Each structure stands twice: as C-alpha cells, then as structure tokens.
Amino acid sequence: MSDEFNPRVLGFLCNWCCYAAADAAGVSRFQYPPNLRTIRVMCTGRVDPAFVVRGFIEGADGIFTGG
Amino acid sequence: MGKGMEHRAGSVMVVGGGIAGVQAALDLTELGYYVYLVEKAAVVGGVMAQLDKTFPTNDCSL
Amino acid sequence: MLTNTDLLALDGKPGDFTVKVRQRPRYIDADACTACGLCTQYCPKHHLDPYNEGLSLTRPIHIDYAQAVPATYYIDPSSCLYLQHETCQICVPVCQSHAINFEQQPEELELNVGAVILSPGFGKISEETLKKFSYGKHPDIVTSVEFERMTTASGPFLGEVKCFSDGRHPGRIAFIQCVGSRDLGCDNGYCSSVCCMYAIKEAMVAREHDPEVEITIFYMDIRTQGKEFDKARQRAESIGIRFVRAKVGDITPWRNQLQLTYSTFAGTHEFEPFDMVVLSVGLESPRDASGISDITGIELNKYNFAKSDTFNPLTTNREGVVVAGAFQGPKDIPESVTQASAAAGLAAGLLKKQRGQGIVHKDYPQEKSDTDEPRIGVFVCHCGINISSVVDVHKVENSVENMEGVVYHTDSLYSCSQDAVETLKKTIIEHNLNRVVIAACSPRTHEPLFQETLKDAGLNPCLVEMVNIRDQCSWVHAGEPEAATDKSQDLVRMAVAKARKLKPLPEQTVPVTERALIIGGGIAGMIVALSLADQGYESVLLEKGKTLGGNLGLLNHTLSSNETATHLKKLVVRVKKNKKIDVLTQAEIVHSSGFIGNFSSVVAAGTGKTKKEHTVDHGVIVLATGGHAHRPDGYLLEESSRVITQQELEKRLAGRAKNRAPDSVIMIQCAGSRGDDLKYCSKICCNHAVKNALQIKKINPDSQVIVLYRDMRTYGYAEDSYREARLKGVVFIPYDLEQKPQVYEKGRRLHVQFFDSLMQEEMDMTPDLVALSVGIVPDGTEDLSKLLKAPLTDDKFFLEAHVKLRPVELPVDGVYVCGLAHGPKPLDETIAQAQAAAAKAAIPLVKGSVSVDPIVSSVDEETCIGCSLCVNLCPFGAIEMIKVGKRRKARTISASCKACGICASHCPTFAISMGGFTNEQITSQIEAFGRATEKETAEV
C-alpha cells in the first residue's frame, strides 16, 4: 500500500460558501477521500498567492481554493 | 424558580414551544422583553425537530 | 423556559395578566443531570418512543434526542415501574450525579405577564380517519410522519426505508394525498396546505436513498403554491416521480403487496400493486384547542383553529392574546416563523412602555490584558459518538502533549453542553489559559458559544480557534478511522499553530439611527410603518404613486367578505395622522449608502417643479415595493374587450352595469403563469377566480361559469369557498400544459377551445366573457437589488436570508422584505409578513447600537504607501483614503467591512491585516501543515 500515491492537499475554504458546503457535506454524510487539510478564511479574496506558493514549499501536492 | 407569584415588568408568555413559539420567544428577547416559554412536553422544538430535511436546501432542521 | 408545563388559567387585562401554570415533575434534577445516558441504559422497562412515532423503543427514563433542549433526561410516568408500581428505582443508584428524585411533585406557579402569544401548533389526524385508508390493517401502510422518521439518518432505521412486514426494501411506494384534509367525512373541510410539498420532499429523499425505487403520488390538486415550490415539483417529475390525479378508493393487502384501487378523472378504474403506502396526513387543530379556548377565552373557528380575520390575522377576540403558527390555520414552516415574529412585534407594541425592564443584563468580567506567553488549552470533543466512533479522540488529544505553548489538554463528551461549557470556563481560570483550541464541530455554528464562554472567563472572544473534526472529518470519512484520526491530528496542530499567533481584538459598537426607511406605500408598507410606530419608532414611508394603498385599492372584497375599502381608508388615515410616520408620495430612492444602523439615502419626491431631493438618515430599510398584475400575450387580452383580467372582472362585478355578470363566463387559470411568461405560481389567482365566480353566481345565479385550471390551489380555508362554488354549479375543468385553452375571435364571436378532460372530448365554446387569472410581477426589484446589493430569485423577487428560518430578512444586514416584493401572496399573509418585518426591523433599533465583528481589515499607516489599490478593489466600499499629515493613507470603515480580505491579499506592502486571519496566522497554519510532510518523509 505504501507505494500508492497518497497526495496531501491543502485547502483554503471560504467561510460563507465552500466551508459551509463542506459542513453540509458532513451533515449529509457524503464520503470523500481524507487527503484534504483545510484552512478557513472569511473569503477566498483573502488568499494571497504567497500562501499558495508557501503551501507548495511546505510540501503540499496540491492546493485547493474554494469560494 | 420558587413558588408563588412571579412579577416581572415587560414580560410575555408564549404558550407552545414549537418553531413558532421558539421564534416568537427569541424575537421578543431581542426586542427587550422577558419571556416565559411554556411547553407541555419535556423538550422544546415541536414537530420540526422530527423532520429529517426541509425544502429547498434539504438541510438538517436542527 | 418552563417545560412539562400546562396552562391552567389566564386572568387580567393586557399589560397585567395573571397566568397560572402547573409544571409536572421530570423526576430528574435538571441542574444536576449531565445527560450522560447511563440511566437509560440501566432502565429495565421498554417505552414506545414518541419522538420516533413509536417506530422504536426507548426507556421510560430518557431524552427525546441528543440535541434536545433542555438537555436533561426525564421520566415518563406512564411507563415507569416505580411511578406505576412502586418497584425498581434502579436508576437512582446508577446516576453518578444523584440527579434522580422521585419525590418531585407538580408545582403550580403564578406569573404576571403583559401579553400572551399562543403557538400550540397542530394536532394529529385521528386514528379513525386513518383507518379509512386501511391504516393499522397492514404494517406497510404508514403515515408520512412515520415515513419521515424512517428516511432520517439519525432515525430509528438510520435512514433505511424498509417494509415493516418482512424487512424488504420497497420497490414501489405510493403516496396518498389529502388524508384528513379536504374531507368533510372527518370534518376537515380545509386544505392543510403543506402535505403536497412535504410528500414531494419525502419522495425525493426516498429516491436519494434508493435510486431504483418507483414512487407514485396520488393527488387531487398539487398545491405547491409556496415560493419556489413549483420548481421542486418539476424537479420531482424530471427524476421520474409519477403524479397521478386520482382518488384512491381502497387499499387491500394482496399477496405480500398492497393493491390500490383508484379512479382517475377520466372516469376509469385502475388497480395497481405497491410495496408500501404512505398516507400524507394533514394538520388538524391541536387536541387541546377547546381547552385553550376555555382558559384564554379566545374564540375558535368551525374547524377548532383560532378564529381570526384577514386584516388582523394574528389578533384574537381577547385583547393582549395573539396567536401564531399552525394554531392560526394550517401552514408551513416559513409562514409559522413569519407569524411568530409578527406576534412578537404585536406583543412588543402592546408593552412598549415596559420594554427592557424585565430583562437581565449580563455582566462580563474585566478582560485580562494579553501580555503573557501563549498558554494554550486544547479541548477535543467526542460529540457523543459522532466524532469518537471514527476518530480516536484520545490519540488526537495526546498528540498535542509536547506542542509549543500547550499547557493543558482534555476531552469532553459534548463540549457544547451546558456543564461542559461551565467546566471550560473553570479550566480557563484555573490553568490561567489565554488561548483555547476546541476540536469539535463547525465554527459556523458553535464559535459564538465558545466566544461567549471566553468572555465569561475574562478572555477576549477572539482567542478561541475551532477545529472541525466532525462535519469535515468524522462524518465524511466514516470508513477510514485511521486516516480520519491522522487528519484530525494535522488540523489540531494547524489550529494550535494559529492559536499561538492569535491576538485579542477589541469589540466595536456603532450607534444606530432610530428610524426606518420603508419603500412602498401599499398595505405592506403601511402596516410596517404603523407597527414600528406602535413600538415607538419613526419611519419615512416612500410611495412612488400619488396615493397610498397600492393593490388593496383595486380590491373590492375578500373571500371572507370583509369590506376592503373601509379598511383601507382607515389605514390611510391612521398612517397620515401618525406623527412618527413621514409619508413621501411620488417618491423614489435614488441613492443609498451605509450599513445596518447607519444608512443614508437620497430620496427624490414630487414631480416637475415641486420635485425635491431629501437625504434621509435611517437605521434599517424595509422593502415593501409590491407588484402588479401580469398581462400575458396569446389570450387576446389587449385585442378583445371581452377578455379581461380577474382584477378587472372584480371591479366590473362591483359596479352597477346591468350585464356585469353575463350568462356565460370562462375563466382561464395560470394564463401566462407556471411555465409561460412567468415560471412561478402566483398563489392568489385560484382564490381570486373562486371569489369572482361566487360573485357572478350571486348576481346572476343562472350564469354558466367554467373555470379551466391546472391545479386548484385554494389552500387553507379557501377550500370551503371552492367547495361552495362547485355546489353552486361553477364547473371546474382541469387542462394539461400540452393542451392549453385557445382563445380566438371568429366573426363577432369570442371562442374558447379546450379539451374537456372529464368528458374526454374537444370543446369549442363561445362565452360572453373570458376572465384570465394572470399572476403577479414584482415592481422595481431589479433596480433596488443593484442599489442595495440584495440578491433576487430567478423570478425577480427578493431572496430572503434563509427560506425557512429568516423569511423576512435579506442577506444584507438591516434590510427586510415583505409583501409581494418577497413573493406572490394573499392579503392576510402580506399583513402578517409586514408585521414580522416590522418586528425584525425593530430589533437593531431597540438595541441602539450594532456591534461590529472584529474580524475586519485594518491598515498599518506606517507601511501604507497610499496607492489606493485596496480602495478600488473593495467590493463593499469599506476603505477610504484619508490625509495623514501630507500623505494619503487608506483607512477601513469597520462597520462596512465584510472581512473578505481582498485588500489584504492585494496590498503590495502587506500593510493591511485581517483580524483573526493575519498573514502571520495563516502562514503559521501552512507551516504546521508542512510539518506533517516532514514527519512522513522522515518515516519513509
């Protein structure tokens, strides 16, 4: 199993839509892969490109922004 | 709450703790009134708490 | 809050009522109970769980559901062994907190209150009525409420729909509408108004659970008249849910299925087998309605609901006692919520002088200054088993052990429960914590609670950080406990990293201008102005026309036959005489800026030379802009003088012309609505048609009136008038969308061609008059939407903040909506909604100040280079340029800031920071995210 690609994804979620949607997904018990680690922001407008770059530097395989 | 007469100026009694009663009580508190919410069952929430999902968002009603 | 309590007596007068109530014992001390659930586990007796409609078993000592308020267990005396037979008492020693007390006695209390709101809800349809549908004869015939519990994920079957007879999944489900509604057989002549919509919802949910299931809904009329409800029906049809207009005659068990016999409108009889039959039960008046009536002295109508009239939908015959919700008449959740707010407003108006005297003001301890090194406490929540059944809570909790700054960590069964919150407060003080991380559910729902706790413990509310390991972890990774635990650890570590950098932020408050701006001088706007005046607040009422009154001026009477003209006249006089209401006619809003509590608008009033611009400062805006009758093409409405709208017909019938009620009239429902020019149902047209048809029959009993319709939506008590019209000989013929009635002129005659679905033949008639039910179009919502940044629905009505729970508020704070601007609706609903909007609008005015969330942007003047990029980017106009010395600097207008952070992410010199979301904080989160990668790489 260890050679299976298990990406680590960093997500920036907008409090009003994507974070809310992620909560709703939970309420409905939708199942999705557990590879995402999230950071809540009040709006994706807050996401400075520098954050994305920093995420990759810190070893993220992918960055997700949802807003 | 002790026995005997309770006296509070500017208070309203809401009889029935379903969604209507709870909403009325919340609004009254925000409007600056003390509310006695009287419910005959052991919990408030009424029928709405029994509902699974509600239209249109089908989100959890609780 | 007094639960387990019955109303015994009500004496006195408005402002000074004496109420006697009796509180039945719970047999459990509410303050001591920790809701641990041990007692239920030990209790040996079974008890049918009423919360699950008796579909499952619980114990006499229990709590209805995990989120119940109050979160205290109670003993149902009807089945408790001790209370019935004086044995057992096993629960007493089991309870660790010694909360069980069989000595408790009923307590009678006397309370002094100023007003009473009655909202006892509705009752269940009787077993007798259900028996007519073979309920009880076969286990696979269930009520819609039972079905609702079945589909619920947290219900007795965890959301699995099964036949009770043998546990198989039903392949074919039938819904039968109007069980206990529109049925004189059980004295419920009214329509319950909600069953069509909930049946569609339940059918769609059932399909979600099992995409293979075939569902048929047997109905008379599908009454999805609510806002956006028709769309749900269309969606249901598009996913293959079958709608059959038929009357079900009999349900017979047949082999392992249920055989339905039904007769269609075309007159044929059909038989069809189903696996499960769901009875869409209506809403009845509450069981104890007559008791309530005896105690309070309020009158009931013939169906045992509270009696009310169109113009005062919530007031009763006893002054100071108002009703709200289903007791006022069967209705859905948004209507109930609207009435509740309206009732609150009415009570508030009555007790204006005593406002604020009874409430307890909460004092917070002095906030500690934030100079110390971070001392972080981490609290991990089990959420019952919601989290702990997937995530290893202890592992997560222990993972923070050696993290920098963490001085305390613990777990908790329910972090949000009252006792846990109290413990949290004590722990903060005891361990001198100055940062708190709570790993539990969503900050969107629970952050305010914990912020409050921090305030109670003397900390700044911004020093808490929540980690969502439920909604976004345990719930969505139920099958992968290890990965979920891993994810939780990462998220907690990231939160701890952010917590180290958290800064206290001052709460800001802005004073409120105690005045409302009301746009629209129809019935809705006038009611809002008067209700606000009753509560002691000024308003400016804008009317674009020359006179007040709006559409009400065009009505002659209503179905319950009130005189509208006199009411309107009285209302206009009251508005004009009221010193707190400033009326501006021929007025329009041209500009508006500001935010809740502090709006400033420019209003143009008058015409020609008298036209003047006023600036109005106000704290709230109420939109009551109304609507007008639509004029559809294709029915010769503009071409023929013999084709008129229902509104025109009403006016004509009220006149004196001899031929005002001609010998033959055809009415066409949904002309231009529900699919044509207008996509939606306008809710009032069916009632309007029935009203006019009855009026024609009254004037000219021999007149032949035919109503061509798609679904007669005479919901609620209007069903009585529909029945009366049929009895008086008005002919109602349904038509299909594929075979719409055609109106044409040939020679000098007006023809209507339609397919008679009852006789199954093509008809061509030459009526004297055609009346079109045309639907309602909102007025001027598009311009206002742009002006106020308030969103609209696809149909150009204002979109409320929450369809169910915030029906009169808009997503923009401080802006409220009522009347036709919100959606088509009849007079009584408009009035209730206007009263509700007034109550909601009064809330910020009562508070006198609005607090601004501290999560706003702030500009560091030192670093700001005055490029004004942020000013141009800000979508809310919340940044302004000011002069500081000789330089231009940006400054945030905190109250307008929505905390989106666009300014911060674009500032070329990083001069802008977001409270609670600083660069430093987010970067530390990203770094903490990175540390796990290092760990993993190291392990490999």
Short mmCIF file of N, CA and C in Angstrom, two decimals, chain A:
data_model
loop_
_atom_site.label_atom_id
_atom_site.label_comp_id
_atom_site.label_asym_id
_atom_site.label_seq_id
_atom_site.Cartn_x
_atom_site.Cartn_y
_atom_site.Cartn_z
N MET A 1 0.82 -1.20 0.00
CA MET A 1 0.00 0.00 0.00
C MET A 1 0.86 1.25 0.00
N SER A 2 2.05 1.13 0.54
CA SER A 2 2.83 2.33 0.77
C SER A 2 3.26 3.02 -0.53
N ASP A 3 3.27 2.27 -1.63
CA ASP A 3 3.68 2.92 -2.87
C ASP A 3 2.50 3.61 -3.57
N GLU A 4 1.34 3.47 -3.01
CA GLU A 4 0.18 4.12 -3.60
C GLU A 4 0.32 5.63 -3.39
N PHE A 5 0.02 6.40 -4.42
CA PHE A 5 0.14 7.86 -4.30
C PHE A 5 -0.94 8.37 -3.36
N ASN A 6 -0.51 8.99 -2.28
CA ASN A 6 -1.45 9.47 -1.28
C ASN A 6 -1.22 10.97 -1.11
N PRO A 7 -1.77 11.75 -2.02
CA PRO A 7 -1.43 13.18 -2.04
C PRO A 7 -1.89 13.91 -0.79
N ARG A 8 -1.17 14.94 -0.44
CA ARG A 8 -1.59 15.82 0.65
C ARG A 8 -2.03 17.15 0.04
N VAL A 9 -3.26 17.45 0.24
CA VAL A 9 -3.82 18.64 -0.39
C VAL A 9 -4.14 19.67 0.69
N LEU A 10 -3.76 20.90 0.43
CA LEU A 10 -4.07 21.98 1.37
C LEU A 10 -5.21 22.81 0.77
N GLY A 11 -6.24 23.05 1.56
CA GLY A 11 -7.39 23.77 1.03
C GLY A 11 -7.65 25.07 1.76
N PHE A 12 -7.98 26.11 0.98
CA PHE A 12 -8.44 27.37 1.58
C PHE A 12 -9.93 27.47 1.31
N LEU A 13 -10.73 27.46 2.36
CA LEU A 13 -12.17 27.44 2.16
C LEU A 13 -12.80 28.74 2.64
N CYS A 14 -13.65 29.28 1.79
CA CYS A 14 -14.39 30.49 2.15
C CYS A 14 -15.43 30.14 3.20
N ASN A 15 -15.46 30.92 4.26
CA ASN A 15 -16.39 30.66 5.36
C ASN A 15 -17.83 30.60 4.90
N TRP A 16 -18.18 31.40 3.90
CA TRP A 16 -19.60 31.57 3.54
C TRP A 16 -20.08 30.53 2.54
N CYS A 17 -19.19 30.05 1.68
CA CYS A 17 -19.70 29.09 0.71
C CYS A 17 -19.04 27.74 0.84
N CYS A 18 -17.73 27.68 0.55
CA CYS A 18 -17.11 26.36 0.48
C CYS A 18 -17.02 25.70 1.84
N TYR A 19 -16.69 26.48 2.88
CA TYR A 19 -16.62 25.90 4.21
C TYR A 19 -18.02 25.45 4.65
N ALA A 20 -19.00 26.27 4.32
CA ALA A 20 -20.39 25.92 4.63
C ALA A 20 -20.79 24.67 3.87
N ALA A 21 -20.34 24.58 2.61
CA ALA A 21 -20.69 23.42 1.80
C ALA A 21 -20.03 22.17 2.37
N ALA A 22 -18.79 22.33 2.86
CA ALA A 22 -18.10 21.19 3.46
C ALA A 22 -18.83 20.72 4.71
N ASP A 23 -19.37 21.68 5.48
CA ASP A 23 -20.19 21.31 6.63
C ASP A 23 -21.43 20.56 6.18
N ALA A 24 -22.05 21.08 5.12
CA ALA A 24 -23.28 20.47 4.61
C ALA A 24 -23.00 19.06 4.12
N ALA A 25 -21.83 18.88 3.51
CA ALA A 25 -21.45 17.54 3.04
C ALA A 25 -21.40 16.60 4.23
N GLY A 26 -20.90 17.12 5.35
CA GLY A 26 -20.82 16.30 6.56
C GLY A 26 -22.20 15.95 7.07
N VAL A 27 -23.07 16.97 7.11
CA VAL A 27 -24.42 16.75 7.60
C VAL A 27 -25.12 15.67 6.76
N SER A 28 -24.83 15.67 5.45
CA SER A 28 -25.45 14.67 4.57
C SER A 28 -24.64 13.38 4.53
N ARG A 29 -23.55 13.34 5.27
CA ARG A 29 -22.68 12.15 5.34
C ARG A 29 -22.12 11.74 3.97
N PHE A 30 -21.83 12.72 3.13
CA PHE A 30 -21.15 12.40 1.87
C PHE A 30 -19.72 11.94 2.23
N GLN A 31 -19.26 10.91 1.59
CA GLN A 31 -17.92 10.43 1.90
C GLN A 31 -16.95 10.89 0.82
N TYR A 32 -15.78 11.38 1.23
CA TYR A 32 -14.75 11.74 0.26
C TYR A 32 -13.38 11.40 0.84
N PRO A 33 -12.36 11.32 -0.01
CA PRO A 33 -11.05 10.89 0.48
C PRO A 33 -10.50 11.84 1.54
N PRO A 34 -9.81 11.30 2.53
CA PRO A 34 -9.35 12.12 3.66
C PRO A 34 -8.02 12.82 3.42
N ASN A 35 -7.74 13.26 2.21
CA ASN A 35 -6.43 13.82 1.92
C ASN A 35 -6.34 15.33 2.10
N LEU A 36 -7.50 15.96 2.36
CA LEU A 36 -7.52 17.42 2.39
C LEU A 36 -7.32 17.94 3.81
N ARG A 37 -6.44 18.94 3.94
CA ARG A 37 -6.30 19.67 5.21
C ARG A 37 -6.73 21.10 4.91
N THR A 38 -7.62 21.63 5.74
CA THR A 38 -8.21 22.91 5.34
C THR A 38 -7.82 24.06 6.24
N ILE A 39 -7.84 25.23 5.65
CA ILE A 39 -7.68 26.48 6.40
C ILE A 39 -8.89 27.33 6.07
N ARG A 40 -9.59 27.75 7.11
CA ARG A 40 -10.79 28.55 6.88
C ARG A 40 -10.40 30.02 6.73
N VAL A 41 -10.92 30.67 5.70
CA VAL A 41 -10.73 32.11 5.55
C VAL A 41 -12.12 32.73 5.40
N MET A 42 -12.23 34.01 5.63
CA MET A 42 -13.55 34.62 5.56
C MET A 42 -14.02 34.75 4.12
N CYS A 43 -13.09 34.68 3.18
CA CYS A 43 -13.41 34.80 1.77
C CYS A 43 -12.15 34.40 1.03
N THR A 44 -12.29 33.80 -0.15
CA THR A 44 -11.07 33.40 -0.85
C THR A 44 -10.32 34.62 -1.36
N GLY A 45 -10.95 35.78 -1.27
CA GLY A 45 -10.26 37.03 -1.60
C GLY A 45 -9.05 37.21 -0.69
N ARG A 46 -9.12 36.57 0.47
CA ARG A 46 -8.03 36.69 1.44
C ARG A 46 -6.78 35.92 0.99
N VAL A 47 -6.97 34.97 0.07
CA VAL A 47 -5.86 34.07 -0.27
C VAL A 47 -4.82 34.79 -1.13
N ASP A 48 -3.76 35.15 -0.48
CA ASP A 48 -2.63 35.79 -1.16
C ASP A 48 -1.91 34.71 -1.96
N PRO A 49 -1.53 35.00 -3.20
CA PRO A 49 -0.78 33.99 -3.96
C PRO A 49 0.41 33.46 -3.17
N ALA A 50 0.94 34.31 -2.30
CA ALA A 50 2.08 33.88 -1.49
C ALA A 50 1.71 32.67 -0.63
N PHE A 51 0.43 32.61 -0.18
CA PHE A 51 0.00 31.47 0.63
C PHE A 51 0.09 30.19 -0.19
N VAL A 52 -0.29 30.29 -1.45
CA VAL A 52 -0.30 29.12 -2.32
C VAL A 52 1.13 28.63 -2.51
N VAL A 53 2.02 29.56 -2.79
CA VAL A 53 3.42 29.22 -3.00
C VAL A 53 3.97 28.57 -1.73
N ARG A 54 3.63 29.21 -0.60
CA ARG A 54 4.13 28.70 0.67
C ARG A 54 3.63 27.27 0.91
N GLY A 55 2.38 27.02 0.53
CA GLY A 55 1.81 25.69 0.68
C GLY A 55 2.63 24.66 -0.08
N PHE A 56 3.00 24.99 -1.30
CA PHE A 56 3.80 24.05 -2.09
C PHE A 56 5.18 23.85 -1.47
N ILE A 57 5.74 24.97 -0.99
CA ILE A 57 7.05 24.87 -0.34
C ILE A 57 6.98 23.91 0.84
N GLU A 58 5.88 23.99 1.57
CA GLU A 58 5.73 23.15 2.76
C GLU A 58 5.37 21.71 2.41
N GLY A 59 5.32 21.42 1.13
CA GLY A 59 5.18 20.02 0.74
C GLY A 59 3.79 19.59 0.29
N ALA A 60 2.91 20.53 0.01
CA ALA A 60 1.59 20.14 -0.47
C ALA A 60 1.72 19.59 -1.90
N ASP A 61 0.93 18.56 -2.19
CA ASP A 61 0.90 18.03 -3.55
C ASP A 61 -0.10 18.78 -4.40
N GLY A 62 -0.99 19.44 -3.72
CA GLY A 62 -1.99 20.22 -4.44
C GLY A 62 -2.56 21.27 -3.52
N ILE A 63 -3.03 22.37 -4.10
CA ILE A 63 -3.68 23.40 -3.29
C ILE A 63 -5.09 23.55 -3.83
N PHE A 64 -6.04 23.62 -2.92
CA PHE A 64 -7.44 23.76 -3.31
C PHE A 64 -7.95 25.08 -2.75
N THR A 65 -8.52 25.91 -3.60
CA THR A 65 -9.19 27.07 -3.04
C THR A 65 -10.65 26.99 -3.43
N GLY A 66 -11.51 27.16 -2.48
CA GLY A 66 -12.94 27.05 -2.76
C GLY A 66 -13.65 28.26 -2.23
N GLY A 67 -14.28 28.98 -3.12
CA GLY A 67 -15.01 30.16 -2.66
C GLY A 67 -15.91 30.67 -3.74
#
